[in-house]
Amino acid sequence: MFSHESTPLILMFVILLLCLFAAVLHPVHAFFGWVRRCKRRSAAEISHEVDSR
């Protein structure tokens, strides 16, 4: 491999890794956000039921 080819390949590899990181992190973040919203909604419904008694 020639030395002038290594810089673009390294740059493409870094971009690929960043895209892979984003592709993995986005669904995980969305799932935990969904779980957090469900817990908050459930806690609000329980407190509303307790207050209405």
Coordinates of C-alpha atoms in Angstrom, one line a residue:
M1 CA 0.0 0.0 0.0
F2 CA 1.3 3.4 -0.8
S3 CA 1.6 6.0 1.9
H4 CA -0.7 8.5 0.2
E5 CA -3.5 5.9 0.3
S6 CA -3.4 5.4 4.1
T7 CA -4.8 8.8 5.2
P8 CA -8.1 8.4 3.3
L9 CA -8.5 4.8 4.4
I10 CA -7.9 5.8 8.0
L11 CA -10.4 8.6 7.7
M12 CA -13.0 6.3 6.1
F13 CA -12.4 3.8 8.9
V14 CA -12.9 6.4 11.6
I15 CA -16.1 7.6 9.9
L16 CA -17.3 4.0 9.7
L17 CA -16.7 3.5 13.4
L18 CA -18.5 6.6 14.3
C19 CA -21.5 5.6 12.2
L20 CA -21.5 2.1 13.7
F21 CA -21.4 3.7 17.2
A22 CA -24.3 5.9 16.3
A23 CA -26.3 3.0 14.8
V24 CA -25.8 1.0 18.0
L25 CA -26.3 3.8 20.5
H26 CA -29.5 5.3 19.0
P27 CA -31.8 2.3 19.5
V28 CA -30.4 1.7 23.0
H29 CA -31.0 5.3 23.9
A30 CA -34.5 5.2 22.5
F31 CA -35.3 2.0 24.4
F32 CA -34.1 3.4 27.8
G33 CA -36.0 6.6 27.1
W34 CA -39.2 4.6 26.4
V35 CA -38.7 2.6 29.7
R36 CA -38.2 5.8 31.6
R37 CA -41.4 7.3 30.2
C38 CA -43.3 4.1 31.0
K39 CA -42.1 4.2 34.6
R40 CA -42.9 7.8 35.0
R41 CA -46.4 7.3 33.5
S42 CA -47.0 4.3 35.8
A43 CA -45.9 6.2 38.8
A44 CA -48.2 9.1 37.9
E45 CA -51.1 6.8 37.5
I46 CA -50.5 5.1 40.8
S47 CA -50.2 8.4 42.7
H48 CA -53.4 9.7 41.0
E49 CA -55.2 6.5 42.2
V50 CA -53.9 6.9 45.7
D51 CA -54.9 10.6 45.8
S52 CA -58.4 9.9 44.5
R53 CA -59.2 7.5 47.3

